[in-house]
Tab-separated table of C-alpha atoms in Angstrom:
chain	number	residue	atom	x	y	z
A	54	UNK	CA	-2.827	26.172	18.505
A	55	UNK	CA	-0.076	24.414	16.572
A	56	UNK	CA	0.923	26.425	13.517
A	57	UNK	CA	1.546	25.212	10.011
A	58	UNK	CA	2.812	26.989	6.928
A	59	UNK	CA	0.552	26.414	3.969
A	60	UNK	CA	2.356	25.472	0.757
A	61	UNK	CA	2.509	28.243	-1.814
A	62	UNK	CA	-0.208	28.130	-4.466
A	63	UNK	CA	-2.179	25.584	-2.463
A	64	UNK	CA	-5.189	24.515	-4.541
A	65	UNK	CA	-8.478	25.245	-2.812
A	66	UNK	CA	-10.593	23.256	-5.282
A	67	UNK	CA	-9.798	19.699	-6.372
A	68	UNK	CA	-11.707	18.369	-9.370
A	69	UNK	CA	-12.029	15.003	-11.065
A	70	UNK	CA	-9.909	14.336	-14.146
A	71	UNK	CA	-11.920	12.471	-16.766
A	72	UNK	CA	-10.997	11.974	-20.428
A	73	UNK	CA	-8.250	14.582	-20.254
A	74	UNK	CA	-10.349	17.288	-18.592
A	75	UNK	CA	-10.694	18.595	-15.032
A	76	UNK	CA	-14.400	18.465	-14.211
A	77	UNK	CA	-16.667	18.928	-11.177
A	78	UNK	CA	-19.056	16.240	-10.003
A	79	UNK	CA	-22.149	15.778	-12.141
A	80	UNK	CA	-24.333	16.806	-9.214
A	81	UNK	CA	-21.954	19.538	-8.043
A	82	UNK	CA	-21.321	17.850	-4.691
A	83	UNK	CA	-18.100	18.590	-2.760
A	84	UNK	CA	-16.566	17.744	0.601
A	85	UNK	CA	-14.095	19.573	2.818
A	86	UNK	CA	-10.482	18.588	3.511
A	87	UNK	CA	-8.349	19.845	6.380
A	88	UNK	CA	-4.706	19.692	7.361
A	89	UNK	CA	-3.936	17.417	10.345
A	90	UNK	CA	-1.916	19.963	12.321
A	91	UNK	CA	-4.615	22.605	12.744
A	92	UNK	CA	-7.638	20.572	11.578
A	93	UNK	CA	-8.546	23.648	9.528
A	94	UNK	CA	-10.283	23.320	6.182
A	95	UNK	CA	-7.983	24.221	3.304
A	96	UNK	CA	-10.175	23.325	0.335
A	97	UNK	CA	-13.119	21.581	-1.228
A	98	UNK	CA	-12.949	18.361	-3.216
A	99	UNK	CA	-15.364	17.126	-5.860
A	100	UNK	CA	-17.439	14.350	-4.290
A	101	UNK	CA	-17.779	11.691	-6.949
A	102	UNK	CA	-20.742	9.385	-7.239
A	103	UNK	CA	-21.993	6.707	-9.633
A	104	UNK	CA	-22.487	9.181	-12.501
A	105	UNK	CA	-18.905	10.421	-12.247
A	106	UNK	CA	-17.555	6.880	-12.059
A	107	UNK	CA	-19.663	5.950	-15.097
A	108	UNK	CA	-18.130	8.833	-17.054
A	109	UNK	CA	-14.593	7.919	-16.016
A	110	UNK	CA	-15.040	4.233	-16.816
A	111	UNK	CA	-16.597	5.087	-20.190
A	112	UNK	CA	-13.596	7.288	-21.023
A	113	UNK	CA	-11.176	4.583	-19.943
A	114	UNK	CA	-13.102	1.988	-21.912
A	115	UNK	CA	-12.983	4.104	-25.085
A	116	UNK	CA	-9.270	4.678	-24.622
A	117	UNK	CA	-8.791	0.933	-24.265
A	118	UNK	CA	-10.905	-0.211	-27.206
A	119	UNK	CA	-10.255	2.673	-29.629
A	120	UNK	CA	-7.073	4.357	-28.477
A	121	UNK	CA	-3.422	3.554	-29.076
A	122	UNK	CA	-2.330	2.749	-25.519
A	123	UNK	CA	-2.988	-1.030	-25.378
A	124	UNK	CA	-1.567	-1.428	-28.879
A	125	UNK	CA	1.746	0.350	-28.296
A	126	UNK	CA	4.825	-1.816	-28.255
A	127	UNK	CA	6.333	-2.529	-24.858
A	128	UNK	CA	9.258	-0.274	-25.723
A	129	UNK	CA	6.970	2.619	-26.641
A	130	UNK	CA	5.008	2.296	-23.394
A	131	UNK	CA	8.264	2.038	-21.458
A	132	UNK	CA	9.407	5.370	-22.888
A	133	UNK	CA	6.221	7.003	-21.604
A	134	UNK	CA	6.658	5.411	-18.171
A	135	UNK	CA	10.186	6.787	-17.948
A	136	UNK	CA	8.886	10.241	-18.872
A	137	UNK	CA	6.326	9.910	-16.050
A	138	UNK	CA	9.194	9.115	-13.674
A	139	UNK	CA	11.100	12.172	-14.932
A	140	UNK	CA	8.049	14.365	-14.330
A	141	UNK	CA	7.631	12.993	-10.805
A	142	UNK	CA	11.288	13.579	-9.945
A	143	UNK	CA	11.085	17.152	-11.236
A	144	UNK	CA	8.250	17.710	-8.739
A	145	UNK	CA	9.800	15.837	-5.808
A	146	UNK	CA	10.010	18.836	-3.498
A	147	UNK	CA	6.478	19.934	-4.332
A	148	UNK	CA	5.147	16.416	-3.825
A	149	UNK	CA	6.823	16.140	-0.435
A	150	UNK	CA	5.485	19.558	0.547
A	151	UNK	CA	1.903	18.691	-0.383
A	152	UNK	CA	2.090	15.181	1.089
A	153	UNK	CA	3.432	16.465	4.399
A	154	UNK	CA	0.813	19.206	4.618
A	155	UNK	CA	-2.040	16.851	3.749
A	156	UNK	CA	-1.107	13.713	5.730
A	157	UNK	CA	1.013	14.894	8.662
A	158	UNK	CA	3.952	12.689	7.627
A	159	UNK	CA	7.392	14.067	8.535
A	160	UNK	CA	8.795	15.874	5.514
A	161	UNK	CA	12.008	13.830	5.401
A	162	UNK	CA	9.956	10.641	5.083
A	163	UNK	CA	7.620	12.219	2.529
A	164	UNK	CA	10.617	13.065	0.340
A	165	UNK	CA	11.579	9.416	0.325
A	166	UNK	CA	8.075	8.529	-0.845
A	167	UNK	CA	8.367	10.849	-3.852
A	168	UNK	CA	11.580	9.233	-5.039
A	169	UNK	CA	10.145	5.752	-4.540
A	170	UNK	CA	7.143	6.774	-6.639
A	171	UNK	CA	9.387	7.648	-9.580
A	172	UNK	CA	11.251	4.363	-9.195
A	173	UNK	CA	7.952	2.470	-9.460
A	174	UNK	CA	7.561	3.717	-13.032
A	175	UNK	CA	11.192	3.170	-14.003
A	176	UNK	CA	11.112	-0.361	-12.672
A	177	UNK	CA	7.995	-1.413	-14.566
A	178	UNK	CA	9.321	0.233	-17.719
A	179	UNK	CA	12.246	-2.184	-17.467
A	180	UNK	CA	9.975	-5.141	-16.677
A	181	UNK	CA	7.792	-4.860	-19.761
A	182	UNK	CA	10.740	-4.476	-22.122
A	183	UNK	CA	12.470	-7.563	-20.700
A	184	UNK	CA	9.416	-9.795	-20.241
A	185	UNK	CA	8.856	-12.830	-22.426
A	186	UNK	CA	6.371	-15.670	-22.607
A	187	UNK	CA	6.785	-19.398	-23.104
A	188	UNK	CA	6.485	-21.561	-26.210
A	189	UNK	CA	6.248	-25.353	-26.290
A	190	UNK	CA	6.945	-27.789	-29.108
A	191	UNK	CA	4.466	-30.682	-28.837
A	192	UNK	CA	6.149	-33.500	-30.689
A	193	UNK	CA	6.678	-32.468	-34.307
A	194	UNK	CA	3.084	-31.551	-35.124
A	195	UNK	CA	2.050	-28.716	-32.828
A	196	UNK	CA	3.470	-25.569	-31.272
A	197	UNK	CA	1.856	-24.048	-28.205
A	198	UNK	CA	2.698	-20.514	-27.153
A	199	UNK	CA	1.412	-17.988	-24.627
A	200	UNK	CA	0.425	-14.399	-25.306
A	201	UNK	CA	-0.140	-11.668	-22.743
A	202	UNK	CA	-2.781	-9.009	-23.319
A	203	UNK	CA	-3.938	-6.112	-21.124
A	204	UNK	CA	-7.051	-6.945	-19.117
A	205	UNK	CA	-9.015	-3.741	-19.786
A	206	UNK	CA	-10.015	-0.973	-17.395
A	207	UNK	CA	-8.355	-1.206	-13.986
A	208	UNK	CA	-9.995	0.315	-10.909
A	209	UNK	CA	-7.446	1.516	-8.355
A	210	UNK	CA	-8.479	2.458	-4.809
A	211	UNK	CA	-5.689	3.785	-2.619
A	212	UNK	CA	-5.273	4.581	1.102
A	213	UNK	CA	-4.492	7.819	2.893
A	214	UNK	CA	-1.274	6.943	4.731
A	215	UNK	CA	1.329	7.273	1.929
A	216	UNK	CA	-1.038	8.289	-0.855
A	217	UNK	CA	1.176	9.298	-3.771
A	218	UNK	CA	3.628	6.428	-3.473
A	219	UNK	CA	0.832	3.868	-3.229
A	220	UNK	CA	-1.031	5.446	-6.143
A	221	UNK	CA	2.057	5.035	-8.301
A	222	UNK	CA	2.563	1.501	-6.958
A	223	UNK	CA	-0.716	0.614	-8.702
A	224	UNK	CA	-0.563	3.025	-11.641
A	225	UNK	CA	2.860	1.939	-12.863
A	226	UNK	CA	2.138	-1.781	-13.465
A	227	UNK	CA	-1.417	-1.230	-14.697
A	228	UNK	CA	-0.279	1.318	-17.291
A	229	UNK	CA	2.788	-0.765	-18.130
A	230	UNK	CA	0.508	-3.713	-18.898
A	231	UNK	CA	-1.511	-1.638	-21.353
A	232	UNK	CA	-4.569	-1.147	-19.157
A	233	UNK	CA	-6.426	2.116	-18.879
A	234	UNK	CA	-7.264	3.223	-15.345
A	235	UNK	CA	-9.681	4.934	-13.005
A	236	UNK	CA	-8.011	6.003	-9.764
A	237	UNK	CA	-10.021	6.744	-6.614
A	238	UNK	CA	-7.693	8.355	-4.026
A	239	UNK	CA	-8.427	8.377	-0.311
A	240	UNK	CA	-10.746	11.193	0.691
A	241	UNK	CA	-8.601	12.215	3.673
A	242	UNK	CA	-5.466	12.870	1.590
A	243	UNK	CA	-6.393	13.853	-1.985
A	244	UNK	CA	-3.899	16.680	-2.445
A	245	UNK	CA	-0.852	15.046	-4.010
A	246	UNK	CA	-3.022	13.159	-6.513
A	247	UNK	CA	-3.945	16.551	-7.974
A	248	UNK	CA	-0.470	16.617	-9.567
A	249	UNK	CA	-1.022	13.391	-11.498
A	250	UNK	CA	-3.016	14.833	-14.421
A	251	UNK	CA	-0.215	17.296	-15.189
A	252	UNK	CA	2.400	14.575	-14.847
A	253	UNK	CA	0.519	12.273	-17.228
A	254	UNK	CA	-0.037	15.027	-19.796
A	255	UNK	CA	3.613	16.088	-19.675
A	256	UNK	CA	4.702	12.479	-20.243
A	257	UNK	CA	2.423	12.068	-23.267
A	258	UNK	CA	-0.157	9.669	-21.822
A	259	UNK	CA	-3.148	9.739	-24.224
A	260	UNK	CA	-6.387	11.276	-22.998
A	261	UNK	CA	-8.715	8.800	-21.328
A	262	UNK	CA	-5.947	6.397	-20.327
A	263	UNK	CA	-5.634	7.978	-16.868
A	264	UNK	CA	-8.796	9.076	-15.048
A	265	UNK	CA	-9.165	10.353	-11.494
A	266	UNK	CA	-12.377	10.393	-9.463
A	267	UNK	CA	-12.352	11.815	-5.961
A	268	UNK	CA	-14.969	10.917	-3.403
A	269	UNK	CA	-16.090	9.017	-0.349
A	270	UNK	CA	-15.469	5.287	-0.347
A	271	UNK	CA	-19.111	4.359	0.242
A	272	UNK	CA	-20.122	6.293	-2.891
A	273	UNK	CA	-17.334	6.700	-5.453
A	274	UNK	CA	-15.381	3.670	-4.280
A	275	UNK	CA	-18.436	1.448	-4.148
A	276	UNK	CA	-19.504	2.518	-7.657
A	277	UNK	CA	-16.068	1.687	-9.042
A	278	UNK	CA	-16.061	-1.720	-7.370
A	279	UNK	CA	-19.518	-2.551	-8.713
A	280	UNK	CA	-18.986	-1.276	-12.256
A	281	UNK	CA	-19.346	-4.113	-14.789
A	282	UNK	CA	-16.773	-2.608	-17.192
A	283	UNK	CA	-13.917	-2.737	-14.663
A	284	UNK	CA	-12.485	-6.273	-14.795
A	285	UNK	CA	-9.534	-5.609	-12.477
A	286	UNK	CA	-9.700	-3.996	-9.056
A	287	UNK	CA	-6.719	-3.234	-6.825
A	288	UNK	CA	-7.419	-2.022	-3.292
A	289	UNK	CA	-5.239	-1.139	-0.340
A	290	UNK	CA	-6.984	-0.461	2.929
A	291	UNK	CA	-8.776	-1.871	5.943
A	292	UNK	CA	-9.723	-5.552	6.148
A	293	UNK	CA	-13.436	-4.951	6.772
A	294	UNK	CA	-13.667	-2.840	3.627
A	295	UNK	CA	-11.836	-5.603	1.771
A	296	UNK	CA	-14.567	-8.069	2.736
A	297	UNK	CA	-17.248	-5.745	1.345
A	298	UNK	CA	-15.275	-5.339	-1.889
A	299	UNK	CA	-14.922	-9.093	-2.336
A	300	UNK	CA	-18.659	-9.612	-1.946
A	301	UNK	CA	-19.433	-6.895	-4.490
A	302	UNK	CA	-16.742	-7.952	-6.962
A	303	UNK	CA	-18.002	-11.534	-6.889
A	304	UNK	CA	-21.180	-10.495	-8.718
A	305	UNK	CA	-19.139	-9.758	-11.844
A	306	UNK	CA	-16.381	-12.302	-11.139
A	307	UNK	CA	-13.807	-9.506	-11.085
A	308	UNK	CA	-10.208	-10.302	-10.325
A	309	UNK	CA	-9.194	-8.462	-7.165
A	310	UNK	CA	-5.870	-7.759	-5.535
A	311	UNK	CA	-6.122	-6.477	-1.995
A	312	UNK	CA	-3.482	-5.545	0.535
A	313	UNK	CA	-5.326	-5.182	3.816
A	314	UNK	CA	-4.604	-4.669	7.507
A	315	UNK	CA	-1.742	-5.955	9.591
A	316	UNK	CA	-0.613	-6.602	13.143
A	317	UNK	CA	2.895	-7.679	12.316
A	318	UNK	CA	5.131	-9.398	14.900
A	319	UNK	CA	8.772	-8.555	15.515
A	320	UNK	CA	10.302	-11.631	17.199
A	321	UNK	CA	13.524	-10.923	19.119
A	322	UNK	CA	15.510	-13.880	20.428
A	323	UNK	CA	18.029	-13.555	23.254
A	324	UNK	CA	20.966	-14.115	20.895
A	325	UNK	CA	19.971	-11.255	18.577
A	326	UNK	CA	22.121	-8.200	17.958
A	327	UNK	CA	20.459	-6.211	20.734
A	328	UNK	CA	21.117	-2.675	19.488
A	329	UNK	CA	20.132	-3.412	15.888
A	330	UNK	CA	16.956	-5.132	17.042
A	331	UNK	CA	16.013	-2.107	19.155
A	332	UNK	CA	16.715	0.197	16.202
A	333	UNK	CA	14.503	-1.914	13.963
A	334	UNK	CA	11.681	-2.157	16.496
A	335	UNK	CA	11.628	1.618	17.019
A	336	UNK	CA	11.736	2.409	13.306
A	337	UNK	CA	9.296	-0.371	12.400
A	338	UNK	CA	6.428	0.985	14.462
A	339	UNK	CA	7.086	4.743	14.689
A	340	UNK	CA	8.134	5.604	11.135
A	341	UNK	CA	5.335	7.057	8.983
A	342	UNK	CA	3.660	7.996	12.290
A	343	UNK	CA	2.897	4.313	12.845
A	344	UNK	CA	0.314	4.602	10.065
A	345	UNK	CA	1.729	1.770	7.986
A	346	UNK	CA	0.303	-1.659	7.242
A	347	UNK	CA	3.631	-3.450	7.769
A	348	UNK	CA	4.366	-1.772	11.111
A	349	UNK	CA	5.959	-4.125	13.645
A	350	UNK	CA	3.314	-3.269	16.211
A	351	UNK	CA	3.789	-6.445	18.302
A	352	UNK	CA	7.304	-6.957	19.648
A	353	UNK	CA	7.822	-10.447	21.073
A	354	UNK	CA	10.993	-10.696	23.169
A	355	UNK	CA	12.657	-13.749	24.715
A	356	UNK	CA	12.474	-13.563	28.478
A	357	UNK	CA	16.253	-13.542	29.101
A	358	UNK	CA	16.493	-10.042	27.584
A	359	UNK	CA	12.901	-8.932	28.030
A	360	UNK	CA	13.285	-6.390	30.858
A	361	UNK	CA	16.362	-4.857	29.256
A	362	UNK	CA	14.637	-4.629	25.889
A	363	UNK	CA	11.490	-3.028	27.325
A	364	UNK	CA	13.627	-0.456	29.126
A	365	UNK	CA	15.583	0.358	25.966
A	366	UNK	CA	12.462	0.533	23.790
A	367	UNK	CA	10.712	2.830	26.263
A	368	UNK	CA	13.732	5.117	26.471
A	369	UNK	CA	14.038	5.365	22.706
A	370	UNK	CA	10.301	5.962	22.271
A	371	UNK	CA	10.455	8.785	24.791
A	372	UNK	CA	13.311	10.358	22.841
A	373	UNK	CA	11.593	10.232	19.431
A	374	UNK	CA	11.113	13.785	18.176
A	375	UNK	CA	7.419	14.608	17.776
A	376	UNK	CA	6.785	17.866	15.980
A	377	UNK	CA	5.438	19.777	13.036
A	378	UNK	CA	5.542	17.612	9.921
A	379	UNK	CA	7.336	20.338	7.947
A	380	UNK	CA	10.289	20.398	10.390
A	381	UNK	CA	13.187	18.272	9.048
A	382	UNK	CA	14.033	17.267	12.633
A	383	UNK	CA	10.582	15.698	13.191
A	384	UNK	CA	10.446	11.892	13.395
A	385	UNK	CA	6.724	11.526	14.231
A	386	UNK	CA	4.279	14.108	12.936
A	387	UNK	CA	0.509	14.534	13.177
A	388	UNK	CA	-1.969	11.707	12.663
A	389	UNK	CA	-4.052	12.063	9.524
A	390	UNK	CA	-7.516	13.073	10.766
A	391	UNK	CA	-9.396	13.851	14.000
A	392	UNK	CA	-11.534	10.723	13.594
A	393	UNK	CA	-8.481	8.515	13.274
A	394	UNK	CA	-6.724	10.368	16.102
A	395	UNK	CA	-9.706	9.721	18.385
A	396	UNK	CA	-9.669	6.040	17.415
A	397	UNK	CA	-5.972	5.687	18.272
A	398	UNK	CA	-6.483	7.494	21.584
A	399	UNK	CA	-9.323	5.109	22.392
A	400	UNK	CA	-6.938	2.181	21.905
A	401	UNK	CA	-4.402	3.869	24.166
A	402	UNK	CA	-7.006	4.042	26.923
A	403	UNK	CA	-7.908	0.390	26.336
A	404	UNK	CA	-4.224	-0.517	26.540
A	405	UNK	CA	-3.885	1.216	29.891
A	406	UNK	CA	-6.463	-1.211	31.254
A	407	UNK	CA	-4.930	-4.285	29.618
A	408	UNK	CA	-1.165	-3.837	30.037
A	409	UNK	CA	1.623	-1.759	31.572
A	410	UNK	CA	2.245	1.653	29.995
A	411	UNK	CA	5.982	2.361	29.921
A	412	UNK	CA	6.193	5.276	27.469
A	413	UNK	CA	3.928	7.870	25.906
A	414	UNK	CA	0.201	7.450	26.099
A	415	UNK	CA	-0.719	11.125	25.816
A	416	UNK	CA	-0.313	14.293	23.807
A	417	UNK	CA	3.193	15.855	23.873
A	418	UNK	CA	3.228	18.855	26.205
A	419	UNK	CA	4.813	21.148	23.601
A	420	UNK	CA	2.022	20.459	21.089
A	421	UNK	CA	-1.236	21.510	22.780
A	422	UNK	CA	-3.357	21.110	19.639
A	423	UNK	CA	-3.416	19.060	16.478
A	424	UNK	CA	-3.500	15.279	16.032
A	425	UNK	CA	-0.290	14.546	17.947
A	426	UNK	CA	0.481	11.511	20.117
A	427	UNK	CA	3.712	10.678	21.911
A	428	UNK	CA	5.151	7.315	20.800
A	429	UNK	CA	3.505	4.820	23.112
A	430	UNK	CA	4.837	1.526	24.474
A	431	UNK	CA	2.811	-1.077	26.367
A	432	UNK	CA	4.657	-3.926	28.129
A	433	UNK	CA	3.470	-7.274	29.485
A	434	UNK	CA	0.669	-7.381	26.909
A	435	UNK	CA	-1.327	-10.644	27.020
A	436	UNK	CA	-2.178	-12.348	23.735
A	437	UNK	CA	-5.905	-11.896	24.263
A	438	UNK	CA	-5.657	-8.143	24.791
A	439	UNK	CA	-7.385	-5.971	22.215
A	440	UNK	CA	-4.235	-3.913	21.700
A	441	UNK	CA	-2.426	-7.184	20.872
A	442	UNK	CA	-5.135	-8.437	18.515
A	443	UNK	CA	-6.469	-5.358	16.721
A	444	UNK	CA	-4.810	-3.018	14.249
A	445	UNK	CA	-4.296	0.414	15.826
A	446	UNK	CA	-2.483	2.116	12.922
A	447	UNK	CA	-0.665	4.664	15.001
A	448	UNK	CA	2.548	5.128	17.030
A	449	UNK	CA	1.626	2.427	19.540
A	450	UNK	CA	3.546	-0.810	20.172
A	451	UNK	CA	2.847	-3.847	22.363
A	452	UNK	CA	5.673	-5.857	23.959
A	453	UNK	CA	5.143	-9.454	25.093
A	454	UNK	CA	7.624	-11.977	26.547
A	455	UNK	CA	8.154	-15.566	25.379
A	456	UNK	CA	10.331	-18.441	26.569
A	457	UNK	CA	10.731	-20.870	23.673
A	458	UNK	CA	10.832	-20.792	19.889
A	459	UNK	CA	7.551	-22.674	19.763
A	460	UNK	CA	5.897	-20.111	22.025
A	461	UNK	CA	7.275	-17.265	19.918
A	462	UNK	CA	5.771	-18.747	16.763
A	463	UNK	CA	2.442	-19.364	18.485
A	464	UNK	CA	2.301	-15.740	19.673
A	465	UNK	CA	3.327	-14.444	16.254
A	466	UNK	CA	0.466	-16.372	14.656
A	467	UNK	CA	-2.113	-15.569	17.334
A	468	UNK	CA	-3.976	-12.856	15.401
A	469	UNK	CA	-6.228	-12.892	12.343
A	470	UNK	CA	-3.653	-10.917	10.366
A	471	UNK	CA	-0.743	-12.185	8.287
A	472	UNK	CA	0.950	-9.399	6.364
A	473	UNK	CA	4.543	-9.075	7.594
A	474	UNK	CA	6.873	-10.516	10.204
A	475	UNK	CA	10.350	-9.709	11.506
A	476	UNK	CA	12.776	-12.127	13.157
A	477	UNK	CA	15.954	-11.213	15.011
A	478	UNK	CA	18.455	-13.963	15.888
A	479	UNK	CA	22.120	-14.808	15.339
A	480	UNK	CA	21.150	-18.439	14.672
A	481	UNK	CA	20.570	-18.501	10.918
A	482	UNK	CA	18.972	-21.945	10.980
A	483	UNK	CA	16.461	-20.734	13.546
A	484	UNK	CA	15.875	-17.620	11.442
A	485	UNK	CA	14.907	-19.812	8.481
A	486	UNK	CA	12.707	-22.072	10.635
A	487	UNK	CA	10.798	-19.214	12.194
A	488	UNK	CA	10.452	-17.380	8.875
A	489	UNK	CA	8.742	-20.470	7.438
A	490	UNK	CA	6.568	-20.959	10.528
A	491	UNK	CA	5.302	-17.375	10.881
A	492	UNK	CA	1.993	-17.026	9.033
A	493	UNK	CA	2.592	-13.925	6.956
A	494	UNK	CA	3.049	-12.982	3.347
A	495	UNK	CA	6.481	-11.431	3.987
A	496	UNK	CA	9.152	-12.022	6.610
A	497	UNK	CA	12.384	-10.120	7.226
A	498	UNK	CA	15.217	-11.833	9.117
A	499	UNK	CA	17.705	-9.511	10.846
A	500	UNK	CA	16.398	-6.616	8.779
A	501	UNK	CA	13.830	-3.871	8.940
A	502	UNK	CA	11.340	-3.291	6.136
A	503	UNK	CA	13.579	-3.064	3.063
A	504	UNK	CA	11.892	-4.468	-0.044
A	505	UNK	CA	13.069	-4.981	-3.591
A	506	UNK	CA	10.429	-4.105	-6.178
A	507	UNK	CA	10.889	-7.516	-7.822
A	508	UNK	CA	9.588	-9.449	-4.818
A	509	UNK	CA	5.945	-10.431	-4.190
A	510	UNK	CA	4.058	-8.112	-1.849
A	511	UNK	CA	0.886	-9.127	-0.030
A	512	UNK	CA	-0.555	-10.939	2.944
A	513	UNK	CA	-2.450	-14.018	4.015
A	514	UNK	CA	-5.405	-14.540	6.351
A	515	UNK	CA	-7.152	-11.189	6.940
A	516	UNK	CA	-4.235	-9.260	5.458
A	517	UNK	CA	-5.120	-9.632	1.824
A	518	UNK	CA	-5.730	-11.534	-1.366
A	519	UNK	CA	-3.243	-11.899	-4.218
A	520	UNK	CA	0.279	-10.625	-4.744
A	521	UNK	CA	1.684	-7.563	-6.427
A	522	UNK	CA	5.254	-6.581	-7.175
A	523	UNK	CA	7.456	-7.468	-10.118
A	524	UNK	CA	6.022	-10.016	-12.517
A	525	UNK	CA	3.131	-10.647	-10.103
A	526	UNK	CA	1.750	-7.163	-10.823
A	527	UNK	CA	2.010	-7.650	-14.587
A	528	UNK	CA	0.216	-10.999	-14.212
A	529	UNK	CA	-2.639	-9.323	-12.359
A	530	UNK	CA	-3.244	-6.602	-14.936
A	531	UNK	CA	-2.928	-8.998	-17.878
A	532	UNK	CA	-4.826	-11.868	-19.429
A	533	UNK	CA	-2.510	-14.753	-20.277
A	534	UNK	CA	-3.770	-16.829	-23.198
A	535	UNK	CA	-2.561	-19.985	-24.866
A	536	UNK	CA	-2.429	-20.450	-28.628
A	537	UNK	CA	-2.100	-23.964	-30.106
A	538	UNK	CA	-0.958	-24.193	-33.727
A	539	UNK	CA	-0.746	-27.327	-35.852
A	540	UNK	CA	2.518	-27.354	-37.812
A	541	UNK	CA	2.236	-30.890	-39.148
A	542	UNK	CA	-0.387	-33.368	-40.220
A	543	UNK	CA	-2.223	-33.443	-36.901
A	544	UNK	CA	-5.244	-35.692	-37.144
A	545	UNK	CA	-7.832	-36.384	-34.520
A	546	UNK	CA	-10.831	-38.614	-33.923
A	547	UNK	CA	-13.467	-38.450	-36.682
A	548	UNK	CA	-16.887	-38.616	-35.062
A	549	UNK	CA	-19.842	-39.310	-37.298
A	550	UNK	CA	-17.874	-41.065	-40.012
A	551	UNK	CA	-19.199	-44.459	-41.104
A	552	UNK	CA	-16.873	-47.323	-40.270
A	553	UNK	CA	-16.322	-50.276	-42.632
């Protein structure tokens, strides 16, 4: 059996955090969580249901209507956000330790997530202090101006792949906007979220502003989506779940922001910087264990360099270091959960029937147990293959040749997804053309996935609804209202007045 060192003082019981208190589920229900290296239970988590969600939403609603948080000045809220960032940074090593243990992510990559989480709060602290709204002079008789007000209680549902960073990605702008929140973390990776109550208390966040309800998506998540007192809902996860959420949210006309699945293309033209393109393709699909929505899981290569590129990609994949997540030398760790591991392995077997396996495809010999998979490369993958069309969410990449720019664009757009795209070429004009033609919410040209927090993040087609990031996030968690003020003798039609 693969061995794993448990973090010191590992909590064995994870409770909800509602109105400033750690509480069990109303009905006492719990569920087990296990680490992905040994698949051994390490603790029990409170299993939230409708009653727990009701309590959390009620606390958040009271904090919004009666508490100080929505009425603080932007500068005062920004100070609290910066203190949250300080508290996160002071726990960076602990966060990385818990995240690695709970998710199977390599520890060096988990450390990067912790620092990015702190930056989320610092960034939105700056945004709210610098933001301004518009005013319009209408002739000499009226002034119109816009005001921005927090929307109310925000429901936040986060995924299991990079849990803490994505929790803060939603928490930072919602709190910055003056909303109060109910967070429902993923049931497979709840551990790092257990640090959030202490972080919020240390930073001076008032009780009831931040609430945390653990639980299974079909119970706790569904109750949060359906709750009539939650006007904003932000979800990151699988596209099928996103469809269910949209149907439920429509009953109350909730505003939703959803970042969903992806099957992102990496288009490599013959004139590209070959070595940099290989580097980007390897990193783009195998970092974070391949469990990332923006993974470049379809590599489309122009035929002139196709065989050479496949050979190089296979060689690099075979050399990727697969090991215990806690080892700093590890580049690919353990997949999150036995159910997900089985799903990825099923796709590997499907791929063996649909394409040519050139690397990986099985468990590493030196890791006889645990959710480990060698980085896997399929070549000559047809566009109608399931491994080309469907999101695998693991260290598996498909490589397909193309001849012309038009064919490359057609292949890039040949799935239901549209989250990210990557283009490699030395022809800048072609880079711009293809970036515009690829149907995705984000495109990188001659770059891997490096994103500024100011830019819009989100997808099209089955990859999501709405945009977050920068001012787009503040827009989502706010209501923008127009005020029209007469400053002169502004007269209008006089209905019902007798005419001479």
